[in-house]
Coordinates of N, CA and C in Angstrom, one line a residue:
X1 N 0.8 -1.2 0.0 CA 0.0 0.0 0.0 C 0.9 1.2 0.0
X2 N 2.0 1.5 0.7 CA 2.7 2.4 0.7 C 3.6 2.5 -0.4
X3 N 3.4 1.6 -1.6 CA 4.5 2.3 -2.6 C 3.1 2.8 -3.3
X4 N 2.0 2.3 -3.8 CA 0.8 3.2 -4.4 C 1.2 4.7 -3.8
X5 N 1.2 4.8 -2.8 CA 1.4 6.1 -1.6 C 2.5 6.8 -2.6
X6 N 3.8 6.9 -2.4 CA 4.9 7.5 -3.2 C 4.8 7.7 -4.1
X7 N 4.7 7.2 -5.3 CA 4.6 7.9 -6.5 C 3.6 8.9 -6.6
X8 N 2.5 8.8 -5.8 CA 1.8 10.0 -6.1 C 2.2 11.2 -5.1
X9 N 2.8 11.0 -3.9 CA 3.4 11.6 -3.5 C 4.6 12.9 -3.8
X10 N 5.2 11.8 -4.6 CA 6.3 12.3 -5.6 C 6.2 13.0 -6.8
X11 N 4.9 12.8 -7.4 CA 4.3 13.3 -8.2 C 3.8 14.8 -7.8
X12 N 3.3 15.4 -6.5 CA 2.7 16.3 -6.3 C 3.8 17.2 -6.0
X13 N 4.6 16.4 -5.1 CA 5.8 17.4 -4.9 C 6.5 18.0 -6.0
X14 N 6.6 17.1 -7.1 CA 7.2 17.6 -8.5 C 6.6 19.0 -8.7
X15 N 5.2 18.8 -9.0 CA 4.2 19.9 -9.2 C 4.2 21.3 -8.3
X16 N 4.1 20.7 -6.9 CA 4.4 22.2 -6.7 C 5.5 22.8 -6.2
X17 N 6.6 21.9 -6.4 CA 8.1 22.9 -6.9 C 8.3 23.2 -8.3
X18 N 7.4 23.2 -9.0 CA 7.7 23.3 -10.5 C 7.7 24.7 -10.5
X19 N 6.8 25.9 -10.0 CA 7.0 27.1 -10.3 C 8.1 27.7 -9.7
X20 N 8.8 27.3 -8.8 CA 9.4 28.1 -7.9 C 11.2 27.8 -8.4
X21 N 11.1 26.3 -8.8 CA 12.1 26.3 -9.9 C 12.0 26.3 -10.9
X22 N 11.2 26.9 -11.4 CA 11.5 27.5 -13.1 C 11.6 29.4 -12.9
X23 N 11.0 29.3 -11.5 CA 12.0 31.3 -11.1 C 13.4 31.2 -10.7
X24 N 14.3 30.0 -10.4 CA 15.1 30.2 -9.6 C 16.6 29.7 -10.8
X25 N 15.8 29.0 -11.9 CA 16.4 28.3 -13.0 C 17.3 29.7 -14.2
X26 N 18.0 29.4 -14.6 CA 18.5 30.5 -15.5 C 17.6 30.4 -17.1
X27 N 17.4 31.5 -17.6 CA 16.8 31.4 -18.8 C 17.4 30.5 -19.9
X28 N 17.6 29.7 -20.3 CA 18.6 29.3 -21.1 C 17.6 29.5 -23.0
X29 N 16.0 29.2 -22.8 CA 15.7 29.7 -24.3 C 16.1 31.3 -24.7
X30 N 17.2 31.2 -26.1 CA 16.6 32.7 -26.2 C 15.7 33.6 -27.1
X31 N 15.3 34.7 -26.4 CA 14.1 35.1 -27.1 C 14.5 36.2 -28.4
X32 N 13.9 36.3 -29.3 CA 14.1 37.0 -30.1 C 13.6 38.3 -29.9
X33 N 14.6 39.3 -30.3 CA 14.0 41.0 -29.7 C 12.8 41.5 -30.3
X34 N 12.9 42.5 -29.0 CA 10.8 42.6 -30.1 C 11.4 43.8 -30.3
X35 N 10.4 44.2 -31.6 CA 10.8 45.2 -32.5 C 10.0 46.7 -32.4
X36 N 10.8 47.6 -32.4 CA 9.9 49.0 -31.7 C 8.8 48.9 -32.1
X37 N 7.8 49.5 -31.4 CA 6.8 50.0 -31.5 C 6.4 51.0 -32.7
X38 N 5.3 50.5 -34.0 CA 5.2 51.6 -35.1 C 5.4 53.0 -34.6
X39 N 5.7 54.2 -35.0 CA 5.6 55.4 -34.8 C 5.5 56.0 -35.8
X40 N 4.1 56.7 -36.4 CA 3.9 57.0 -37.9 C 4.8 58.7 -38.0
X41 N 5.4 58.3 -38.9 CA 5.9 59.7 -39.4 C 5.0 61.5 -39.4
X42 N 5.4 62.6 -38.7 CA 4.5 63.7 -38.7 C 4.5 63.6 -40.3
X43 N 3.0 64.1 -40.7 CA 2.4 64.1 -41.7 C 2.1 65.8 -42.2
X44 N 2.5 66.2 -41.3 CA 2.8 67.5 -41.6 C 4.2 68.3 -41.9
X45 N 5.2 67.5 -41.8 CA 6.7 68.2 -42.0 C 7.2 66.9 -42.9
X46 N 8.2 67.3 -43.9 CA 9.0 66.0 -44.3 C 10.0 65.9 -43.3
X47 N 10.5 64.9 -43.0 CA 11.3 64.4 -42.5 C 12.8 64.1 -43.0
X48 N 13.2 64.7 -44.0 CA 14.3 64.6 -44.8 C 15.4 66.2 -44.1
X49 N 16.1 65.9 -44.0 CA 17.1 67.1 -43.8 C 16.9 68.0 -44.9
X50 N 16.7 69.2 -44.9 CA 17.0 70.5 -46.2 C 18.5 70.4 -46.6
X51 N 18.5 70.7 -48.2 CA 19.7 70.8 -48.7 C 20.5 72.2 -47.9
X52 N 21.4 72.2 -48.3 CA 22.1 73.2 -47.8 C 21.9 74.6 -48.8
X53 N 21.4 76.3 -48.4 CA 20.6 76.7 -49.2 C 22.2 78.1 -49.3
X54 N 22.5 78.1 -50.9 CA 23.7 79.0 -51.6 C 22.9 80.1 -51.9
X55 N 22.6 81.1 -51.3 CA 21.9 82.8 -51.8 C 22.0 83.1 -53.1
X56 N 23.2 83.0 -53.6 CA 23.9 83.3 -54.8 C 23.8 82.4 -55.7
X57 N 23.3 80.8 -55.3 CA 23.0 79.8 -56.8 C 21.5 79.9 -56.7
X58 N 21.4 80.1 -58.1 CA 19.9 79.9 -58.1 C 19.3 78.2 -58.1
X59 N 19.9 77.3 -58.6 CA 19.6 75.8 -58.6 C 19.8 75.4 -56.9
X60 N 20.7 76.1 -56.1 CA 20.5 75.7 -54.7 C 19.2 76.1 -54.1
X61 N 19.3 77.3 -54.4 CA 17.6 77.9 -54.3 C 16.7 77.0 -54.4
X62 N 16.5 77.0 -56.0 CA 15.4 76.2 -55.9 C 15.0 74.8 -55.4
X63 N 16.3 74.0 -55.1 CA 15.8 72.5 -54.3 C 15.6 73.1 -53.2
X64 N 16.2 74.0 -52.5 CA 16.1 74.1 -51.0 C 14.5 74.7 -50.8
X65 N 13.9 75.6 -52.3 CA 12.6 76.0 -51.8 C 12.2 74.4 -52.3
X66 N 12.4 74.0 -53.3 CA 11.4 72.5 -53.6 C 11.6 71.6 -52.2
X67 N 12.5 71.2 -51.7 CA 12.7 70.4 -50.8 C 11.3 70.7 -49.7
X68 N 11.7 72.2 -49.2 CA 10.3 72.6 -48.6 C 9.0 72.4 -48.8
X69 N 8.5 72.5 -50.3 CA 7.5 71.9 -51.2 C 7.3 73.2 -51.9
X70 N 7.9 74.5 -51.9 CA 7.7 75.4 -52.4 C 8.3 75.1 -54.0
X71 N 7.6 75.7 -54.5 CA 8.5 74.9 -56.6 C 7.7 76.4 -57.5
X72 N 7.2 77.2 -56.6 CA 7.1 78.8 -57.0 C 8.2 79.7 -57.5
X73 N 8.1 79.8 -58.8 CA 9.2 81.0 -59.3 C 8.3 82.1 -60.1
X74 N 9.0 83.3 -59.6 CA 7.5 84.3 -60.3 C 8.2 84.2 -61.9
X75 N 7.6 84.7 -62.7 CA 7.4 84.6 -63.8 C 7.6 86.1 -64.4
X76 N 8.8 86.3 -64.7 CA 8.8 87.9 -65.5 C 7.9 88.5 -66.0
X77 N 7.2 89.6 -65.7 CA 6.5 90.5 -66.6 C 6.2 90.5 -68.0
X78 N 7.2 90.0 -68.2 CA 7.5 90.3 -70.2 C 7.3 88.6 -70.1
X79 N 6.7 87.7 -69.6 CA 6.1 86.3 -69.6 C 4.9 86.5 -69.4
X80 N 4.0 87.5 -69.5 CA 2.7 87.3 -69.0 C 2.2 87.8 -69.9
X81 N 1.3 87.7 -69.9 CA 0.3 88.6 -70.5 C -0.6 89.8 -70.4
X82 N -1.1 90.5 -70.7 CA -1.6 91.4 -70.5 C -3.1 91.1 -69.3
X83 N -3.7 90.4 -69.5 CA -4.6 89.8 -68.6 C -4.3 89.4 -67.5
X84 N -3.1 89.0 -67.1 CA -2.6 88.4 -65.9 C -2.0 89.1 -65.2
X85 N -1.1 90.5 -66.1 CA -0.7 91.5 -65.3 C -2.0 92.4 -64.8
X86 N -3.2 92.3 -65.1 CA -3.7 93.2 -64.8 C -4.5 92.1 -63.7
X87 N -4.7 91.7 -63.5 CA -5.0 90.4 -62.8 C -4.3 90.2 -61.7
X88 N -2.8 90.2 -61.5 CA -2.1 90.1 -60.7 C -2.3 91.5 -60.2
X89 N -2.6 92.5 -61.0 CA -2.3 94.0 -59.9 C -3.7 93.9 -59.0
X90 N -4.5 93.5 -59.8 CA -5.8 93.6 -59.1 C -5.8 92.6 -57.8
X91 N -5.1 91.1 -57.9 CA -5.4 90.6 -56.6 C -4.3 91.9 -55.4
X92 N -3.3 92.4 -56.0 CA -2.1 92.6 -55.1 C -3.2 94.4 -54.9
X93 N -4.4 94.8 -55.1 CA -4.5 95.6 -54.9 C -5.8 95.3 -53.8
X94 N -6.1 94.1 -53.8 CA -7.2 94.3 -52.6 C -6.3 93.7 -52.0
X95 N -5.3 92.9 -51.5 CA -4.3 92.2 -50.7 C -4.1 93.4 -49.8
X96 N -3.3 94.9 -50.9 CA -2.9 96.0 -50.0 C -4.2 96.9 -49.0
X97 N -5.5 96.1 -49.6 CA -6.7 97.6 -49.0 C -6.7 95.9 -48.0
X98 N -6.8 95.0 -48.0 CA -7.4 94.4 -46.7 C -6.4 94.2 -45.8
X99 N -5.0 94.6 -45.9 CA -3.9 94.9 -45.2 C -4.0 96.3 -44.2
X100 N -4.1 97.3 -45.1 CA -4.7 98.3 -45.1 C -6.0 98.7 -43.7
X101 N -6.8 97.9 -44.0 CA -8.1 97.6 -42.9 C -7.7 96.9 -41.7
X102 N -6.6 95.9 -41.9 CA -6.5 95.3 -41.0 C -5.6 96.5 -40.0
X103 N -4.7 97.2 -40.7 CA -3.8 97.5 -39.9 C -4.8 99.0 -39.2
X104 N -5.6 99.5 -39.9 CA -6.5 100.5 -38.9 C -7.6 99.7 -37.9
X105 N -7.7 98.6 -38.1 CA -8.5 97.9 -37.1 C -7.8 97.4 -35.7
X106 N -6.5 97.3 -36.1 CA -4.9 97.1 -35.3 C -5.1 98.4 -34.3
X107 N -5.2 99.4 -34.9 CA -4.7 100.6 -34.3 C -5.9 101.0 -33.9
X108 N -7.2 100.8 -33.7 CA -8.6 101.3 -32.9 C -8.2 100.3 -32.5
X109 N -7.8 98.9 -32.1 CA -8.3 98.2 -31.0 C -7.1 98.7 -29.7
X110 N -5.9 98.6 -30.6 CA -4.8 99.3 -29.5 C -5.2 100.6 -28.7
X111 N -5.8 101.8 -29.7 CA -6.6 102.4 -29.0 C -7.4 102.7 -28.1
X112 N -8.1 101.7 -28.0 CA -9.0 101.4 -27.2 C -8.7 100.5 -25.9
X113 N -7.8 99.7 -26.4 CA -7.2 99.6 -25.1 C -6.3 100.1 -24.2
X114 N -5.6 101.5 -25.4 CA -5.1 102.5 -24.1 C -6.0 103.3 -23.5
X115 N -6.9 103.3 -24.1 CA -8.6 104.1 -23.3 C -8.6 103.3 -22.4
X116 N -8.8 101.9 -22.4 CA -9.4 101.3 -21.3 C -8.3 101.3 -20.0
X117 N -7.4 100.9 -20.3 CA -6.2 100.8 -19.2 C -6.3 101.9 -18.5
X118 N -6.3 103.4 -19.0 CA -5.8 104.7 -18.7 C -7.3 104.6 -17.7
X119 N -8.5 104.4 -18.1 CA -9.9 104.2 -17.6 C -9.3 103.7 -16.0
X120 N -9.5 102.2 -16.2 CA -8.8 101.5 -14.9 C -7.8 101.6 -14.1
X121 N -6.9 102.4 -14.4 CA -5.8 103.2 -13.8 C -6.5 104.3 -12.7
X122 N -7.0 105.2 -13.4 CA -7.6 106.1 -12.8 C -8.6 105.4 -11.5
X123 N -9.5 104.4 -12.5 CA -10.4 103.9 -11.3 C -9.8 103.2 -9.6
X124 N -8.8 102.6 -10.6 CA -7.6 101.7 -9.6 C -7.5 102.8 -8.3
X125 N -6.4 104.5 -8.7 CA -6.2 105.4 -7.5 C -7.4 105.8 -7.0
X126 N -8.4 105.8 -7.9 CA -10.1 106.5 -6.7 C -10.1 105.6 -5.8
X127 N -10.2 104.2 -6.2 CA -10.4 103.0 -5.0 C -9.4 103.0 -3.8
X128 N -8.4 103.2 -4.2 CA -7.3 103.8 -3.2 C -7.2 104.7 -2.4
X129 N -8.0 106.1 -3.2 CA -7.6 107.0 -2.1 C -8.9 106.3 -1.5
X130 N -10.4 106.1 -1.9 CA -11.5 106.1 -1.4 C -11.2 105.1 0.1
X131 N -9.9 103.6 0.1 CA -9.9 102.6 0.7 C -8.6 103.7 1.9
X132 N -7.9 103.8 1.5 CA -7.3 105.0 2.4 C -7.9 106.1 3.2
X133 N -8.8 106.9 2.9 CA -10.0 107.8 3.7 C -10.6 106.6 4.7
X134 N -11.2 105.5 3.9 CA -12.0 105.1 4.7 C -11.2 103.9 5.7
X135 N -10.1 103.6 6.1 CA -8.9 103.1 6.9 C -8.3 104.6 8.0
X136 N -8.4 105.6 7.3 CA -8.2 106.5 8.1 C -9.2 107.2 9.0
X137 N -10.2 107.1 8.7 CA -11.6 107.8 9.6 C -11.5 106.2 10.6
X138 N -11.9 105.2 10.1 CA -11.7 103.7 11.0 C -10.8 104.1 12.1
X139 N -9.5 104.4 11.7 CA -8.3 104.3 12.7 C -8.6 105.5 13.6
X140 N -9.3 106.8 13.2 CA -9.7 108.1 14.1 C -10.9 107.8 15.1
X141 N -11.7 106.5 14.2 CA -12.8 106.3 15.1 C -12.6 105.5 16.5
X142 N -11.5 104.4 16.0 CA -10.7 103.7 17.3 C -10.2 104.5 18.2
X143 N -9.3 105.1 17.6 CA -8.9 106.5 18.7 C -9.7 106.9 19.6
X144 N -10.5 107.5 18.9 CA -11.7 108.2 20.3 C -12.7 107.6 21.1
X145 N -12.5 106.1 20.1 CA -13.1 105.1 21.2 C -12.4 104.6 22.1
X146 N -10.9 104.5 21.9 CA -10.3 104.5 23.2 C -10.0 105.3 24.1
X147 N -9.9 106.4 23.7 CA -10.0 107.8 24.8 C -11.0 107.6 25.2
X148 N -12.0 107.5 24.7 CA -13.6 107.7 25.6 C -13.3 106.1 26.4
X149 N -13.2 105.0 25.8 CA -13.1 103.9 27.3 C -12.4 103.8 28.1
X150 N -11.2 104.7 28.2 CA -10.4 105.0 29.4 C -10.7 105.8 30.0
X151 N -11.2 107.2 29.3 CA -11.7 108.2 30.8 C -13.1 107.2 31.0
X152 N -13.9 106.9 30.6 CA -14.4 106.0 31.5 C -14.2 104.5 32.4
X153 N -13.6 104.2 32.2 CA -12.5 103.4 32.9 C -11.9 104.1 34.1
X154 N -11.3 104.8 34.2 CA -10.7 105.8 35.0 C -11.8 106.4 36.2
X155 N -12.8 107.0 35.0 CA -13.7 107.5 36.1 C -14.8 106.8 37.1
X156 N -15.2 105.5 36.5 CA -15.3 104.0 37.2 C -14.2 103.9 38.5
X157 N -12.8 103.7 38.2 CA -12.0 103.2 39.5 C -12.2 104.5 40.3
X158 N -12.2 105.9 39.8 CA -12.3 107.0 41.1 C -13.1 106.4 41.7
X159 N -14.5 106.5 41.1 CA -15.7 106.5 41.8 C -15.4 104.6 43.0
X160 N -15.2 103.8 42.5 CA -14.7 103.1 43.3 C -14.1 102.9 45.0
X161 N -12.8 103.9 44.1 CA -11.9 104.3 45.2 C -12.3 105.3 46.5
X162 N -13.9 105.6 45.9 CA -14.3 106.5 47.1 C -14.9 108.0 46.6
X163 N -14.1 108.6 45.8 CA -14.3 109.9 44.8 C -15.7 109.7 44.4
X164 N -16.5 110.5 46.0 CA -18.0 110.4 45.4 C -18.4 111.3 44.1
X165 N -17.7 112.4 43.6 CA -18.0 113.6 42.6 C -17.7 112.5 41.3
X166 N -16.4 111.4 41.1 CA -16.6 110.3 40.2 C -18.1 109.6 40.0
X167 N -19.0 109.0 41.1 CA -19.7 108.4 40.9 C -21.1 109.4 40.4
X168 N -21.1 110.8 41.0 CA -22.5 111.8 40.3 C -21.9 112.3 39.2
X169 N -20.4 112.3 38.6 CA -21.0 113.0 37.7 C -21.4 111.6 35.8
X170 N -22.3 112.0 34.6 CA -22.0 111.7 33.9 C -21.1 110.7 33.0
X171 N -21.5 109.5 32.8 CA -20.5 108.7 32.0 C -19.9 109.2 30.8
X172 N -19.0 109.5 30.3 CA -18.6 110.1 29.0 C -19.3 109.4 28.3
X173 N -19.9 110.4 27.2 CA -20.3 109.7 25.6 C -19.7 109.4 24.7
X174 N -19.7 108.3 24.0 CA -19.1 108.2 22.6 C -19.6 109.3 22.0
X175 N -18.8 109.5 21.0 CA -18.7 110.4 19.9 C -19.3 109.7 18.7

């Protein structure tokens, strides 16, 4: 009966050392590296370095504006036509009147906000002096409320001490 007993014995023990030696055991599979995480390219900027931009070549110029996506070159006068120059003056002339509007809309709002400031400035020192008066009458009113609770005070211990003319005459009034 007792070897039925052992092997199963032996069996459980297997089992529950199994987890504690496969933490205590060295890795020996190895794993293959995991591979970064996608990261999609901004879709707003290329990602390519700009050429290096020569002032003075015009073919450096232009990759360095193409590279940007710019591939804009204006087009001489004496390449156009009569339609397009007049066309081109006309967009470049409401360009300058809504420049124009913007920049006097610039300058009434700036205005108006030195109106407003110079407004609140002023309001700011009324509040001030008005919070200064009214801290200073406060501080005159404590004053004379403590002058009046000391001569009454005072005239209390006479009258105490005996000083019947303390006890007939008048308690001082506040002010």
């Amino acid at each position: 009966m007792m070897l039925n007993f052992l092997p199963a014995l032996t069996l459980a023990a297997a089992l529950a050392a199994g987890p504690a030696l496969a933490q205590t055991l060295p890795q020996t599979t190895s794993q293959a590296p995991q591979p970064a995480p996608y990261v999609s390219p901004d879709g707003y900027r290329d990602q390519r370095p700009l050429p290096t931009l020569d002032p003075n070549d015009p073919k450096s110029r232009d990759a360095w504006l193409q590279a940007r996506g710019e591939a804009y070159r204006r087009a001489p006068d004496s390449a156009q036509t009569e339609q397009e120059l007049r066309t081109t003056q006309a967009l470049n002339d409401e360009i300058a009147a809504q420049n124009a509007l913007a920049d006097k809309a610039d300058e009434a709002a700036r205005l108006e906000h030195d109106a407003a400031v110079a407004r609140y400035q002023v309001e700011l020192r009324q509040t001030q002096e008005r919070a200064r008066a009214e801290a200073e009458a406060t501080r005159a009113a404590q004053n004379q409320y403590d002058r009046d609770y000391a001569a009454w005070r005072d005239q209390v211990q006479r009258c105490q001490s005996g000083d019947r003319s303390a006890c007939a005459a008048p308690a001082p009034r506040p002010r």
